[in-house]
Each structure stands twice: as structure tokens, then as C-alpha cells.
Coordinates of C-alpha atoms in Angstrom, one line a residue:
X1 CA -17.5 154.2 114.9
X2 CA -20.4 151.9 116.7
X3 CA -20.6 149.1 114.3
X4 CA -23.9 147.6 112.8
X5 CA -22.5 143.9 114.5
X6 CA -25.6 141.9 114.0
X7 CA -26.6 144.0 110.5
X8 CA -29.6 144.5 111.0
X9 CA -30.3 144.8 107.4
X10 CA -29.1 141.9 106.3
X11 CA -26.0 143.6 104.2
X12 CA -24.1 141.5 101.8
X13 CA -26.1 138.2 102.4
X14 CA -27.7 136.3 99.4
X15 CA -31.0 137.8 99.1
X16 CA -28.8 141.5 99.4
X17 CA -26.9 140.5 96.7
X18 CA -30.3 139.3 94.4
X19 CA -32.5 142.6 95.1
X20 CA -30.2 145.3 97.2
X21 CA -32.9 147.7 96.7
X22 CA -35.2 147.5 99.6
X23 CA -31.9 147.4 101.8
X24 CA -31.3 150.4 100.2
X25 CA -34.4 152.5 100.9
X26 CA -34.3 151.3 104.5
X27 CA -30.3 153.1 104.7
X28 CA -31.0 156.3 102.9
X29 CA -34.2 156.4 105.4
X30 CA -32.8 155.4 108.4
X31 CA -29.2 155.3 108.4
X32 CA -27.5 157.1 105.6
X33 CA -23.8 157.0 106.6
X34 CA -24.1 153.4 108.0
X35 CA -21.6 152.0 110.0
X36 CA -20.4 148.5 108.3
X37 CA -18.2 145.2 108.4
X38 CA -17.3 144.6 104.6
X39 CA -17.1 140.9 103.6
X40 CA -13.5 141.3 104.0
X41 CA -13.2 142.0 107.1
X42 CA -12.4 145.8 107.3
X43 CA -15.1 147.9 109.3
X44 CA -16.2 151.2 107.5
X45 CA -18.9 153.9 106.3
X46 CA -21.4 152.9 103.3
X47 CA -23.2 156.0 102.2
X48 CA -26.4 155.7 100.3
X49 CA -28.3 159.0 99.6
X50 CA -27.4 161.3 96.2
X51 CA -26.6 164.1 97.6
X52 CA -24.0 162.3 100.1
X53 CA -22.5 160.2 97.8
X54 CA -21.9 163.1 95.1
X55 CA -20.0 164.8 98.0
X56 CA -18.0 162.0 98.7
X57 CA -17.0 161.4 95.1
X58 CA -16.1 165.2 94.9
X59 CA -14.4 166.3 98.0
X60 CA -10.6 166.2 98.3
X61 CA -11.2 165.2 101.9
X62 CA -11.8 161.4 101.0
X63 CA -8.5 160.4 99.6
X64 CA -7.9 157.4 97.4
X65 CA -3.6 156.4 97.7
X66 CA -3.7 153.9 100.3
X67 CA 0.0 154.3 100.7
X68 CA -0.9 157.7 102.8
X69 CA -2.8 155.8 105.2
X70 CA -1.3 151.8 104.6
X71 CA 2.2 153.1 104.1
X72 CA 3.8 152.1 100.8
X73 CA 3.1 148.5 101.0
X74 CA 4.8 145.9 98.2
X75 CA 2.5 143.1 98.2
X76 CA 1.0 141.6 95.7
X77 CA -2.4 143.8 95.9
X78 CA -0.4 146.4 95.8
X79 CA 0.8 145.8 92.1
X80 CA -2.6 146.6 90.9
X81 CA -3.2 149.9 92.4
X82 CA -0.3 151.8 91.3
X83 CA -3.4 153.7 88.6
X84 CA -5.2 156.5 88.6
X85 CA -8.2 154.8 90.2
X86 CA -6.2 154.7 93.4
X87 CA -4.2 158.2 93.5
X88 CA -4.9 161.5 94.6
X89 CA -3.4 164.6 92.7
X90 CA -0.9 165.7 91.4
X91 CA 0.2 161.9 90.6
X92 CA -3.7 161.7 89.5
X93 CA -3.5 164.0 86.7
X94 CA -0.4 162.5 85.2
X95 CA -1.5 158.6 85.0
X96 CA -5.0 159.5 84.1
X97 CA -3.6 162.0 81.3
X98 CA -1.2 158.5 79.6
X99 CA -4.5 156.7 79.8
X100 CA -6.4 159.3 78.4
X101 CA -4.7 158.7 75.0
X102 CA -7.1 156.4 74.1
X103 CA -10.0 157.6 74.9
X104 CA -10.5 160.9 73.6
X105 CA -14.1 161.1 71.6
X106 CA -12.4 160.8 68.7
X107 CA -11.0 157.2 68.5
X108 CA -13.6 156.3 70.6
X109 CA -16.1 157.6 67.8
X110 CA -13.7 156.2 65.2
X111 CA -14.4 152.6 67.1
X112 CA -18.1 152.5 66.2
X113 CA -17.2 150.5 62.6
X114 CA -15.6 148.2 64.3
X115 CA -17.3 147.3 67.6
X116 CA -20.4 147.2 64.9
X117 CA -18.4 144.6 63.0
X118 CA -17.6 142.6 65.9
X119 CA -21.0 142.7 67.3
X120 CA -22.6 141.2 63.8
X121 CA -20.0 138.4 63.9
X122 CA -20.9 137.5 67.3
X123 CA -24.7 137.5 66.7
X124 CA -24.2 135.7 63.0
X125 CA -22.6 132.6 65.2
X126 CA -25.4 132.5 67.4
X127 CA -28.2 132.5 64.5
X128 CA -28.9 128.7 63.9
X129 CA -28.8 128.3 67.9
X130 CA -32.4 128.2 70.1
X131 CA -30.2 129.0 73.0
X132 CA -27.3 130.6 74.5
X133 CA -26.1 132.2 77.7
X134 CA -25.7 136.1 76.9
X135 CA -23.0 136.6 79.5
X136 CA -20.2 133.8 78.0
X137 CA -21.4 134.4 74.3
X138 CA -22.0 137.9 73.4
X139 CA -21.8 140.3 76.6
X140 CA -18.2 139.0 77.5
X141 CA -16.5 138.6 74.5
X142 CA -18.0 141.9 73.0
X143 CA -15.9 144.4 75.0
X144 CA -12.8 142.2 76.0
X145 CA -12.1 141.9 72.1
X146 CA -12.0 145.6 71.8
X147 CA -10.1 146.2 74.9
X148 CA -7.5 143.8 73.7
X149 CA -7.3 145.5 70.0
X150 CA -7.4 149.1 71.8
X151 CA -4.2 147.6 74.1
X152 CA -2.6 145.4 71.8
X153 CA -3.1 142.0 73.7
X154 CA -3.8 139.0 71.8
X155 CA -7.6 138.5 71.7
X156 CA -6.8 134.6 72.3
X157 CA -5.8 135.1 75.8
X158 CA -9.4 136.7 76.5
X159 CA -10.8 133.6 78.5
X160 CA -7.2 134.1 80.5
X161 CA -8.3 137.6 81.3
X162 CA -11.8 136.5 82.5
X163 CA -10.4 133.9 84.7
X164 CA -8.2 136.7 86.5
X165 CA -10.5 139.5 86.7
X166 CA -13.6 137.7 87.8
X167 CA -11.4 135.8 90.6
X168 CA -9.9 139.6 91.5
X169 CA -13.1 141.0 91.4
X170 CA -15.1 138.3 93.5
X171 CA -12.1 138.0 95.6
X172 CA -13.8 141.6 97.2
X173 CA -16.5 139.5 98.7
X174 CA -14.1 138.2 101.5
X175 CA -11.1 137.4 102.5
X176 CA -7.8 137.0 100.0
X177 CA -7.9 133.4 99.3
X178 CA -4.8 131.6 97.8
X179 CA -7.0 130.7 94.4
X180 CA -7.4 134.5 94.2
X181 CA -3.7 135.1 95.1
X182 CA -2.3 132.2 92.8
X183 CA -4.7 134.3 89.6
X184 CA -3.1 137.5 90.7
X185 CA 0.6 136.0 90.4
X186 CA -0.4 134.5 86.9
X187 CA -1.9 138.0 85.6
X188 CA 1.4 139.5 87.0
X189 CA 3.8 137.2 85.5
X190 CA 1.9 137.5 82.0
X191 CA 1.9 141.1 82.2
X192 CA 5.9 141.3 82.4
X193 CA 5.9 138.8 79.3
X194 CA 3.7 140.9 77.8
X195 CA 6.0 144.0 78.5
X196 CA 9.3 142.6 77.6
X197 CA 7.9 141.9 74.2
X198 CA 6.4 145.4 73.8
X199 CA 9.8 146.3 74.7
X200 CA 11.4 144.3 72.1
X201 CA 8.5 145.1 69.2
X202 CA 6.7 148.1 70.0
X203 CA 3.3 148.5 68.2
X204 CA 0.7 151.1 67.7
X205 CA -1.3 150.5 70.7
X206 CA -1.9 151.1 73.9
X207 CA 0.4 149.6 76.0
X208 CA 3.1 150.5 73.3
X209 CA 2.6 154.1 74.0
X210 CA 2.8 153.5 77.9
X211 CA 5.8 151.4 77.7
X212 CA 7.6 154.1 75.4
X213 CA 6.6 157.1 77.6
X214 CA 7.9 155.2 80.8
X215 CA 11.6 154.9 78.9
X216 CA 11.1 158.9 77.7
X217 CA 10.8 159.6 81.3
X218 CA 6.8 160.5 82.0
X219 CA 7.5 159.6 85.3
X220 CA 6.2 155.9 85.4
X221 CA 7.1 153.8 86.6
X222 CA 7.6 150.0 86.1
X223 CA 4.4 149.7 89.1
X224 CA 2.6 152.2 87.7
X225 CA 2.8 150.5 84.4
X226 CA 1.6 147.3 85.9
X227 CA -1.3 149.0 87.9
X228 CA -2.6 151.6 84.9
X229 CA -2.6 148.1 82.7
X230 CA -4.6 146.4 84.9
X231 CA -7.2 148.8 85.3
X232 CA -7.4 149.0 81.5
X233 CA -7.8 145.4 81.2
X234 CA -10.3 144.9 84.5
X235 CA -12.5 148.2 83.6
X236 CA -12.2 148.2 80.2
X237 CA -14.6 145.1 79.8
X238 CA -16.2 144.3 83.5
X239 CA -18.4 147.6 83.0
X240 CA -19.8 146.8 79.7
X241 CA -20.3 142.8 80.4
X242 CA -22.3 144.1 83.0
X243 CA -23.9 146.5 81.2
X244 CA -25.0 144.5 78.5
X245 CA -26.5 141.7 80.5
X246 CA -28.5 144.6 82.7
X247 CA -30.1 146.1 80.5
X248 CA -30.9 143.4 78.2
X249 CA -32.2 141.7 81.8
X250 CA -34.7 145.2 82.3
X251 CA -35.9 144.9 78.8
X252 CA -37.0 141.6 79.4
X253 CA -38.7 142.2 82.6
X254 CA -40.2 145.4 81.3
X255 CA -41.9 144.0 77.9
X256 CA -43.6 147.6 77.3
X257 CA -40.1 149.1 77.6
X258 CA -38.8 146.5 74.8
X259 CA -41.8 147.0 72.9
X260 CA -41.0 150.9 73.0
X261 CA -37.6 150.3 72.0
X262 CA -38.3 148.6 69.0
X263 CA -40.6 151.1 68.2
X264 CA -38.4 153.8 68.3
X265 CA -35.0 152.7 68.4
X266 CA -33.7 156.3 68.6
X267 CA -34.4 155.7 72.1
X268 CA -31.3 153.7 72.8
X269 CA -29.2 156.7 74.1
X270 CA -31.6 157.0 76.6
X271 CA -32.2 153.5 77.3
X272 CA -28.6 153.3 78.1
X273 CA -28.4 155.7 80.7
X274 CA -32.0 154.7 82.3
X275 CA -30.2 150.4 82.6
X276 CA -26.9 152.7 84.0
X277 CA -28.8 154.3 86.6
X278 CA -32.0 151.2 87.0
X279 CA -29.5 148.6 87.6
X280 CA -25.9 150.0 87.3
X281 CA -23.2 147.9 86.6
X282 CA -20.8 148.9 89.1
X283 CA -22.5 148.1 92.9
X284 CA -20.3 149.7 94.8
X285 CA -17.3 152.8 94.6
X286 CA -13.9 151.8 94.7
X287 CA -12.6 152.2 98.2
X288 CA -11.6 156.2 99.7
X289 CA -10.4 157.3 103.2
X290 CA -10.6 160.1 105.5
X291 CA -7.3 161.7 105.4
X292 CA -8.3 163.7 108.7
X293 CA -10.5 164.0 111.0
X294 CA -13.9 165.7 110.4
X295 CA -17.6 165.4 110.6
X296 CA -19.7 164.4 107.6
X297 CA -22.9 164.2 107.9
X298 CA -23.3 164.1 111.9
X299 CA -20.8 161.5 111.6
X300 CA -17.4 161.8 113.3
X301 CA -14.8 160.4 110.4
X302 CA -11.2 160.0 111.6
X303 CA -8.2 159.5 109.7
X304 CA -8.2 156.5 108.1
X305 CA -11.7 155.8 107.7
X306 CA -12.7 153.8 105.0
X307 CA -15.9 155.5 102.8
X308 CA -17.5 153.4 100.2
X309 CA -20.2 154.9 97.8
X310 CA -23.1 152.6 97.2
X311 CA -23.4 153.7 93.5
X312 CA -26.9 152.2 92.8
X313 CA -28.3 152.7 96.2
X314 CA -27.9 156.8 95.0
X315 CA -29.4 156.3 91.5
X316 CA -32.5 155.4 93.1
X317 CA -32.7 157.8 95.7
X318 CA -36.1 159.4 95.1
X319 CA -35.2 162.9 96.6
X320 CA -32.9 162.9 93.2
X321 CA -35.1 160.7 91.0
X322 CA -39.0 160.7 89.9
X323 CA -40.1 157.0 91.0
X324 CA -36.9 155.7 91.2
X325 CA -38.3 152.1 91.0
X326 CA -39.6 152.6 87.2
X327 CA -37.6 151.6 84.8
X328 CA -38.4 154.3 81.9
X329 CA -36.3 154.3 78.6
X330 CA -38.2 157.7 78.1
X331 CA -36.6 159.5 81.5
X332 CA -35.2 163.3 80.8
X333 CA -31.9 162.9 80.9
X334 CA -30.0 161.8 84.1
X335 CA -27.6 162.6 86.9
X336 CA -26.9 159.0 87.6
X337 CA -24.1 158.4 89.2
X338 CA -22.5 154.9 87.6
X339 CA -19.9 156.2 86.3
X340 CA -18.8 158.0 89.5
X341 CA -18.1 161.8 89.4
X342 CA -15.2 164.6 90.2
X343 CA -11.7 164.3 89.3
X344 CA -11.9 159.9 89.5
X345 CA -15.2 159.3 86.7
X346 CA -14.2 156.3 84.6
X347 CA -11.9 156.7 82.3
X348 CA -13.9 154.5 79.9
X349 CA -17.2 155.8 80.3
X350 CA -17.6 156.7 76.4
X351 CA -16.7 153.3 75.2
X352 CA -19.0 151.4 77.2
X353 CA -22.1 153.7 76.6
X354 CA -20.8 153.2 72.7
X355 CA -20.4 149.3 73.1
X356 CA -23.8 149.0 75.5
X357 CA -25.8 151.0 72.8
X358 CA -24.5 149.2 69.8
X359 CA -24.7 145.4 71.4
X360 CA -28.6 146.4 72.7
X361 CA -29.3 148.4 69.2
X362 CA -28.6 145.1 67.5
X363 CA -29.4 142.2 69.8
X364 CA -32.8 143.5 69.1
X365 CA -32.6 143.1 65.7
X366 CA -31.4 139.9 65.5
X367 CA -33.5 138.3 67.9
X368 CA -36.6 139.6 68.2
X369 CA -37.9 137.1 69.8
X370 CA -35.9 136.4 72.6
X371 CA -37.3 135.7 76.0
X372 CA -35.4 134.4 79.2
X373 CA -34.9 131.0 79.4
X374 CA -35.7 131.1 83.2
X375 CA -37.7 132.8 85.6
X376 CA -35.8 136.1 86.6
X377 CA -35.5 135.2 90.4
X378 CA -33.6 131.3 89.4
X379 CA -30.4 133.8 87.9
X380 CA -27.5 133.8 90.0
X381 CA -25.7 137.6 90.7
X382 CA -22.2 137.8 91.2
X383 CA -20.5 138.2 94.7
X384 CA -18.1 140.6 95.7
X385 CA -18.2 144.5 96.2
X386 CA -17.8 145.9 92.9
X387 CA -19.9 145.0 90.3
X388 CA -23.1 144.1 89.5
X389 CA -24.4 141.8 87.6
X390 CA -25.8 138.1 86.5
X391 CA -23.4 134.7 86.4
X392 CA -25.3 133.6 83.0
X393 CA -28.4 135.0 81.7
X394 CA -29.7 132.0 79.6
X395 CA -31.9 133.2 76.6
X396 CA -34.3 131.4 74.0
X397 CA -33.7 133.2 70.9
X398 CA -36.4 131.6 68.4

């Protein structure tokens, strides 16, 4: 592949990472299947438009086991991809189907009681304040308290979690360093803590059930365990934190969206999906590869290629999407693609249109006077090649 060496649009750079969208248009218009450095180092394909990014995501051709291209490495990155996320069928169907236990629509629609009752205790804390930061006081600890009760960790070692997974995830924006090594060894060594007294005192939950069908046999094993946890953990809350602060971010920069929403606050379904495809949470697909050679796109791909999907560069592609720049609560409904598609859409999806539409529903309520607490273009966005979304999003409330 001839590599974009001087990148001449200004990929992963500061300014990318506060408004990718221009950088976008000028890919899906001039270079869809861009040749690209990541921030790590590895050189690779970024595809942009709809149509080639929902190919991607769907065709068998773009593998995701690293093993079949890396060999079966054992180092510590390794520990973490031993899921579903990172497999390729039949080994695909099997981890997803463990996870899968609980997240079926009925325990997730069983959930709404208490992610409602969790929510009003959050907000009643922050009722005699003028000012918080969304992000560290409602849109983080909202979905990591239910991921913990849903696995059975103790909701105290939350902060612990954050630490880990925003070093892991902000870790993608370059190389490995020994901070982001040093989290991954103390997520590791809680984790087999964690499973030796699950082993000891098995409960209802999650990681119960996992740990109980690895000893009947399901075929997983003790790094499959550690890899489908993670992902549970890491997923379970990044996508709604993300979420939350998004779209409460959109509302606030599009007062006669807001204003609409309060109006008719049956609208939140659909102001949920218009945040997931305005400003998606997730930046970028997890990583796949060519596992042959073949031409995609006019593009020769050969084995080993790394393909990433740039989620929200698609969702705004206007050959799928009326004025993709509008942010429109009132949009028929759409084909985003934030939560991926094929065989590898998140797991979790449900749960964090459930938790995004309940935190939003009743933020609203609360505070209905809430307006940022800076201008939008002094907020800081996180690094890295997965997510997307804002360090702190200070708020007045009165």
C-alpha cells in the first residue's frame, strides 16, 4: 500500500480529534479506502463511506482472531482478546452465545426499575449543587454501577475500573507505554482474585455463570474467561459514558432540539439514535484483517492487512443520510452504524440505548435549566482510536 506519509489530512492530530467531520467529507470524497499510519505505529486501510464500511463489517473476508495472522501470541494484550469481539466463527458463536445470557430483551427490559432508581439517586445528590462535571458525576457512574450489579463486581471498585479502561482505551492513541502496561497487569491480577472467589462463592451473576460453564466444559477457557470479562467490563460502560455526555453535549448546542424534546419527550427513542449516529460514541471499529488477498474497492488488500471502519465518518455520509450535518431528534428511523453490524454488533447495544434514553429522559427533568459551563470549543475529547467522547463536560444546573 502507498502510504499517506505526510497525511495530508491532518489525521489523528488535535483539531482531528475536536471536529473529525470535515476530515471526513474530504475521505469519503477523495479517498475512501485511505491508506494510513495509526498512532500506534501500524500502517493500514481507514474506510469512510456507508456503503464500504457496511461491507467491511459484514464480509467474512476481513477477519478479526489476530492469532491467524499474529500467531497465538501470550502477551499481556493478548489476555484481553480472547472474546467474541476478536474471533471469527465457529469460536464466535460460542463466546458470544455465554455472553448473550445477559442480555436477552428480557432482563434487559427487566433492568429499566432499576437503572431508573439509580439514575434518581444520582441526580437527587447533585440537586443543591450549581455545578458539576456530567462525565465524573452522572454519565460514568450511571452505567458502570449496572455493569457491576449485571457481573457481580463490587460497585466500590468502579473508580478502579475507570482508571484501567480509560488507560487501555487511550493507550490506542500510541504506543504501549509502561503506565498502560503496569494498569493492564493490575486489571489482570484483580480479575484472577475476583475468579478464585467466584470459584469459592458462586452467585447469581454474570461472571458466576461464565465461571460455572468453563468447569461444565463449554469450552472456555481460563483466557477466554479473562478476555469475554474484560469486554463486559470495558463495553459495558465506555459506550454509554459516552453516549450520555454526547448527546446531552448536541442538545445543548442545538437549543431547538432541547426545546423539542421537552416538548415531546416521546421523542427520546429517536433522540437516541439521531446522538448514536450525530456524534457516535464509538470513533472507530475495532481492528479486522485481510485473511487473503483480494481487491476491495480498486484497492489491492493482502493478507494481513489491517481494515479499520471509521464508524462516524459513515453515519454522516450523505449518499446514506439527508443532511448528514443536522442534528434532528425528528429523523425517520436510522441505518446508523454505531453499533457496528453482521455477525460482531455489540453485544450491549440494548442496554445502552435503555441507560442513554432513561439518563437523557430524566436529566431533563431535573435540570431544566442547565447550560454548559463553557464554550463548546474549550472541552477537551479523549485520545485514542476507539471512542468518542468529552474528558468533562462541566454544566451549570440552576
Amino acid at each position: 500500500m502507498t502510504l499517506d506519509r505526510a497525511n495530508k489530512f491532518g489525521l489523528f492530530t488535535e483539531q482531528f480529534t475536536q471536529n473529525p467531520y470535515p476530515t471526513y467529507e474530504k475521505l469519503r470524497e477523495g479517498d475512501p479506502v485511505h491508506a494510513v499510519r495509526f498512532p500506534d505505529g501500524q500502517n493500514g486501510w481507514m474506510v469512510t463511506r456507508y456503503k464500504d464500511a457496511e461491507e467491511v463489517l459484514k464480509d467474512p473476508r476481513f477477519i478479526k482472531d489476530m492469532s491467524k495472522i499474529y500467531g497465538d501470541s501470550m502477551d499481556m494484550l493478548s489476555v484481553f482478546t480472547q472474546n467474541m469481539l476478536f474471533s471469527d466463527p465457529p469460536d464466535h458463536k460460542r463466546l458470544r452465545g455465554l455472553a448473550q445470557k445477559a442480555f436477552t430483551p428480557k432482563m434487559i427490559s427487566g433492568m429499566r426499575g432499576r437503572i431508573q432508581e439509580i439514575t434518581d439517586e444520582l441526580l437527587t445528590e447533585m440537586e443543591d449543587r450549581d455545578q458539576i462535571d456530567l462525565i465524573d458525576e452522572f454519565a460514568f457512574p450511571l452505567p458502570i454501577i449496572v455493569i457491576c450489579e449485571i457481573l457481580g463486581v463490587p460497585s466500590a471498585d468502579r473508580d478502579k475500573f475507570r482508571l484501567w479502561s480509560n488507560s487501555m482505551i487511550e493507550g490506542t492513541s500510541g504506543e504501549l507505554g509502561a503506565t498502560v502496561y503496569q494498569h493492564m497487569n493490575e486489571f489482570v491480577q484483580y480479575l484472577g482474585q475476583w475468579f478464585a472467589t467466584v470459584r469459592e462463592q458462586p452467585g447469581d451473576d454474570l461472571i458466576s455463570s461464565l465461571i460455572q460453564a468453563e468447569e461444565e466444559g463449554d469450552h472456555l477457557s481460563e483466557r477466554e474467561l479473562y478476555g469475554v470479562v474484560t469486554l463486559l467490563i470495558i463495553a459495558g460502560h465506555e459506550t454509554t459514558v459516552n453516549l450520555i455526555g454526547n448527546t446531552v453535549l448536541s442538545l445543548l448546542e442545538n437549543p431547538e432540539q432541547r426545546k423539542l424534546l421537552e416538548q415531546q419527550p416521546e421523542l427520546i427513542n429517536q433522540a437516541i439514535e439521531e446522538s448514536l449516529r450525530f456524534n457516535g460514541p464509538v470513533e472507530f471499529s475495532t481492528s479486522r484483517w485481510a485473511g487473503e488477498d483480494f481487491e476491495f474497492q480498486g484497492r489491492e488488500m493482502k493478507k494481513g492487512d489491517l481494515v479499520v471502519v471509521s464508524l462516524n465518518s459513515a453515519n454522516h455520509d450523505p449518499n446514506k443520510f439527508v443532511e448528514p450535518e443536522l442534528f434532528d431528534i425528528k429523523r425517520e428511523k436510522s441505518p446508523h452504524l454505531a453499533f457496528g453490524k453482521g455477525i460482531h454488533m455489540c453485544l450491549g447495544a440494548p442496554l445502552a440505548r435503555l441507560e442513554g434514553e432513561i439518563a437523557i429522559a430524566s436529566l431533563l427533568t431535573h435540570f431544566p435549566q442547565m447550560k454548559l459551563a463553557v464554550e463548546s470549543s474549550e472541552l477537551k475529547w479523549r485520545p485514542g482510536m476507539i471512542v468518542r467522547g468529552v474528558k468533562e463536560l462541566p454544566l451549570l444546573l440552576q
